[in-house]
Amino acid sequence: MSGQSVMDRMQAARHSVLGSQIGKKVCKATTEEILAPKRKHLEDLLQYTHDPNVNVTDIIDQLLSRTHNQNWVVVYKSLITLHHLMCYGHEKVIQNMASRTMELNLANYYDRKDMQGAQMSPFIQRYSKYLSAKAGSYRAIAFDFCNAKRGREEGKLRNMEATELLMALPTLSDQLEALLDFQCYFES
């Protein structure tokens, strides 16, 4: 069967009936299709993060609830969508993620349904660890290293006082270590 599964369609329809456009977009961005989340759904969710009438907590709660799904594709797409919102969404997204301490702990995640799920489970574990480290570094330092200004004059790290830099470097090191541990290539 190609396209969205029946369960994906039913959940999207349920959110439509309930009037939850955010829930519908989250379901459509995190379907069971083995494809990247569709750009239009990511863009809609990004716009919601910038809308003052939308509660960012609701978006994040719905994405985090999708990480508890049994299907590895849904979990992985939820992490991808969450990462996209942390990088390109309003700063409220990463602030909200930083305020949550253990919500993204998927260290014990393992999909036993099929071989592909078993192979992807370690990637999901490491990806969630990186996103947790990214949120943790924001919690510790109050800015996102990935979105910090760069350059000689405007560079955030270049213009820090020595004491601030000494406090920031271990946090940056932890985030980089989690990123390097991710190893997003397949070992056969």
Short mmCIF file of C-alpha atoms in Angstrom, two decimals:
data_model
loop_
_atom_site.label_atom_id
_atom_site.label_comp_id
_atom_site.label_asym_id
_atom_site.label_seq_id
_atom_site.Cartn_x
_atom_site.Cartn_y
_atom_site.Cartn_z
CA MET A 1 0.00 0.00 0.00
CA SER A 2 1.47 3.33 -0.99
CA GLY A 3 0.68 6.65 0.60
CA GLN A 4 -0.74 7.19 4.04
CA SER A 5 -1.95 4.23 6.05
CA VAL A 6 -5.57 3.89 7.09
CA MET A 7 -4.58 4.73 10.69
CA ASP A 8 -2.83 7.92 9.53
CA ARG A 9 -5.94 8.98 7.62
CA MET A 10 -8.22 8.19 10.55
CA GLN A 11 -6.08 10.20 12.98
CA ALA A 12 -5.94 13.18 10.59
CA ALA A 13 -9.72 12.97 10.13
CA ARG A 14 -10.22 12.78 13.91
CA HIS A 15 -8.17 15.96 14.39
CA SER A 16 -10.12 17.66 11.59
CA VAL A 17 -13.43 16.79 13.25
CA LEU A 18 -12.12 18.04 16.60
CA GLY A 19 -10.97 21.26 14.92
CA SER A 20 -7.31 20.74 15.73
CA GLN A 21 -5.37 21.94 12.71
CA ILE A 22 -2.12 21.54 14.65
CA GLY A 23 -2.92 17.91 15.47
CA LYS A 24 -3.82 17.27 11.84
CA LYS A 25 -0.53 18.77 10.61
CA VAL A 26 1.49 16.83 13.19
CA CYS A 27 -0.20 13.59 12.07
CA LYS A 28 0.40 14.40 8.41
CA ALA A 29 4.06 15.30 9.04
CA THR A 30 4.64 12.06 10.97
CA THR A 31 2.85 9.46 8.87
CA GLU A 32 3.89 5.83 8.52
CA GLU A 33 5.14 6.41 4.95
CA ILE A 34 8.85 5.73 4.60
CA LEU A 35 9.46 9.21 3.18
CA ALA A 36 10.71 12.44 4.70
CA PRO A 37 8.03 14.65 6.28
CA LYS A 38 6.37 16.70 3.54
CA ARG A 39 7.70 20.22 3.25
CA LYS A 40 4.24 21.80 3.25
CA HIS A 41 3.42 20.25 6.64
CA LEU A 42 6.77 21.32 8.08
CA GLU A 43 6.23 24.86 6.77
CA ASP A 44 2.73 24.98 8.29
CA LEU A 45 4.09 23.84 11.65
CA LEU A 46 6.87 26.45 11.40
CA GLN A 47 4.26 29.15 10.80
CA TYR A 48 2.31 27.94 13.83
CA THR A 49 5.41 28.46 16.00
CA HIS A 50 5.50 32.13 14.94
CA ASP A 51 1.75 32.65 15.46
CA PRO A 52 1.13 34.45 18.78
CA ASN A 53 -2.31 32.77 19.08
CA VAL A 54 -0.84 29.25 18.99
CA ASN A 55 0.55 27.59 22.08
CA VAL A 56 3.95 26.09 21.14
CA THR A 57 3.61 23.67 24.05
CA ASP A 58 0.68 21.99 22.26
CA ILE A 59 2.77 21.40 19.13
CA ILE A 60 5.67 19.97 21.11
CA ASP A 61 3.37 17.82 23.28
CA GLN A 62 1.79 16.29 20.19
CA LEU A 63 5.16 15.63 18.58
CA LEU A 64 6.50 14.09 21.77
CA SER A 65 3.44 11.88 22.08
CA ARG A 66 4.17 10.61 18.55
CA THR A 67 7.64 9.51 19.75
CA HIS A 68 5.88 6.88 21.89
CA ASN A 69 4.40 5.22 18.81
CA GLN A 70 5.35 1.60 18.11
CA ASN A 71 6.21 2.32 14.46
CA TRP A 72 9.84 3.44 14.00
CA VAL A 73 8.92 5.57 10.97
CA VAL A 74 6.48 7.67 13.02
CA VAL A 75 9.03 8.07 15.83
CA TYR A 76 11.85 9.02 13.43
CA LYS A 77 9.68 11.51 11.55
CA SER A 78 8.60 13.01 14.87
CA LEU A 79 12.25 13.56 15.81
CA ILE A 80 13.00 15.04 12.38
CA THR A 81 10.03 17.40 12.67
CA LEU A 82 10.97 18.39 16.21
CA HIS A 83 14.57 19.04 15.13
CA HIS A 84 13.34 21.16 12.20
CA LEU A 85 11.18 23.24 14.54
CA MET A 86 14.05 23.64 17.03
CA CYS A 87 16.33 24.93 14.28
CA TYR A 88 14.00 27.06 12.17
CA GLY A 89 10.97 27.73 14.35
CA HIS A 90 10.43 30.51 16.83
CA GLU A 91 12.85 30.56 19.76
CA LYS A 92 9.92 29.56 21.98
CA VAL A 93 10.30 26.01 20.60
CA ILE A 94 13.83 25.44 21.85
CA GLN A 95 13.04 27.31 25.07
CA ASN A 96 10.14 24.96 25.67
CA MET A 97 12.27 21.90 24.88
CA ALA A 98 14.97 23.18 27.24
CA SER A 99 12.45 23.42 30.06
CA ARG A 100 11.69 19.69 29.72
CA THR A 101 14.35 17.52 31.26
CA MET A 102 13.55 13.89 30.42
CA GLU A 103 10.76 14.08 27.82
CA LEU A 104 12.93 12.98 24.89
CA ASN A 105 14.61 9.99 26.48
CA LEU A 106 14.36 7.19 23.90
CA ALA A 107 17.49 5.33 25.04
CA ASN A 108 15.47 2.12 25.47
CA TYR A 109 13.48 2.44 22.23
CA TYR A 110 13.51 -0.73 20.14
CA ASP A 111 11.14 -1.68 17.31
CA ARG A 112 10.88 -5.47 17.09
CA LYS A 113 8.20 -5.67 14.40
CA ASP A 114 10.55 -6.10 11.46
CA MET A 115 14.20 -6.11 10.48
CA GLN A 116 14.17 -2.51 9.27
CA GLY A 117 12.73 -1.30 12.58
CA ALA A 118 15.40 -3.21 14.49
CA GLN A 119 18.10 -1.64 12.31
CA MET A 120 16.71 1.89 12.74
CA SER A 121 16.24 1.68 16.51
CA PRO A 122 19.89 2.59 17.34
CA PHE A 123 19.63 5.64 15.03
CA ILE A 124 16.47 6.76 16.80
CA GLN A 125 18.14 6.33 20.20
CA ARG A 126 21.18 8.40 19.16
CA TYR A 127 19.10 11.04 17.38
CA SER A 128 16.96 11.58 20.48
CA LYS A 129 20.15 11.79 22.54
CA TYR A 130 21.45 14.55 20.23
CA LEU A 131 18.18 16.50 20.42
CA SER A 132 18.25 16.18 24.21
CA ALA A 133 21.85 17.46 24.24
CA LYS A 134 20.82 20.37 22.00
CA ALA A 135 18.00 21.29 24.38
CA GLY A 136 20.30 20.78 27.37
CA SER A 137 22.92 23.12 25.95
CA TYR A 138 20.25 25.77 25.46
CA ARG A 139 19.15 25.21 29.07
CA ALA A 140 22.73 25.66 30.32
CA ILE A 141 23.93 28.54 28.13
CA ALA A 142 20.66 30.24 27.03
CA PHE A 143 21.49 30.29 23.32
CA ASP A 144 21.57 27.77 20.51
CA PHE A 145 25.09 27.08 19.25
CA CYS A 146 23.76 26.09 15.83
CA ASN A 147 21.94 29.40 15.35
CA ALA A 148 24.58 31.62 16.96
CA LYS A 149 26.07 34.37 14.83
CA ARG A 150 29.43 33.59 13.29
CA GLY A 151 32.25 35.75 12.05
CA ARG A 152 35.05 37.88 13.38
CA GLU A 153 32.97 40.84 14.56
CA GLU A 154 29.59 39.27 15.31
CA GLY A 155 30.61 35.76 16.36
CA LYS A 156 28.93 34.78 19.63
CA LEU A 157 31.76 32.53 20.84
CA ARG A 158 34.48 34.95 19.71
CA ASN A 159 33.01 37.82 21.69
CA MET A 160 32.42 35.95 24.96
CA GLU A 161 34.36 36.75 28.07
CA ALA A 162 36.90 34.09 29.05
CA THR A 163 34.87 32.92 32.06
CA GLU A 164 31.68 32.64 29.97
CA LEU A 165 33.58 30.74 27.30
CA LEU A 166 35.01 28.32 29.84
CA MET A 167 31.48 27.63 31.05
CA ALA A 168 30.13 27.24 27.49
CA LEU A 169 32.79 24.92 26.08
CA PRO A 170 31.86 21.77 28.08
CA THR A 171 28.24 22.21 27.02
CA LEU A 172 29.26 22.67 23.40
CA SER A 173 31.51 19.63 23.72
CA ASP A 174 28.61 17.51 25.02
CA GLN A 175 26.40 18.61 22.14
CA LEU A 176 29.10 17.89 19.56
CA GLU A 177 29.81 14.51 21.14
CA ALA A 178 26.12 13.57 20.86
CA LEU A 179 26.13 14.72 17.23
CA LEU A 180 29.24 12.69 16.40
CA ASP A 181 27.80 9.66 18.19
CA PHE A 182 24.72 9.88 15.95
CA GLN A 183 26.67 8.60 12.90
CA CYS A 184 23.81 8.89 10.43
CA TYR A 185 25.20 6.35 8.02
CA PHE A 186 24.32 2.68 7.81
CA GLU A 187 26.92 0.08 8.70
CA SER A 188 26.35 -3.17 6.84
#
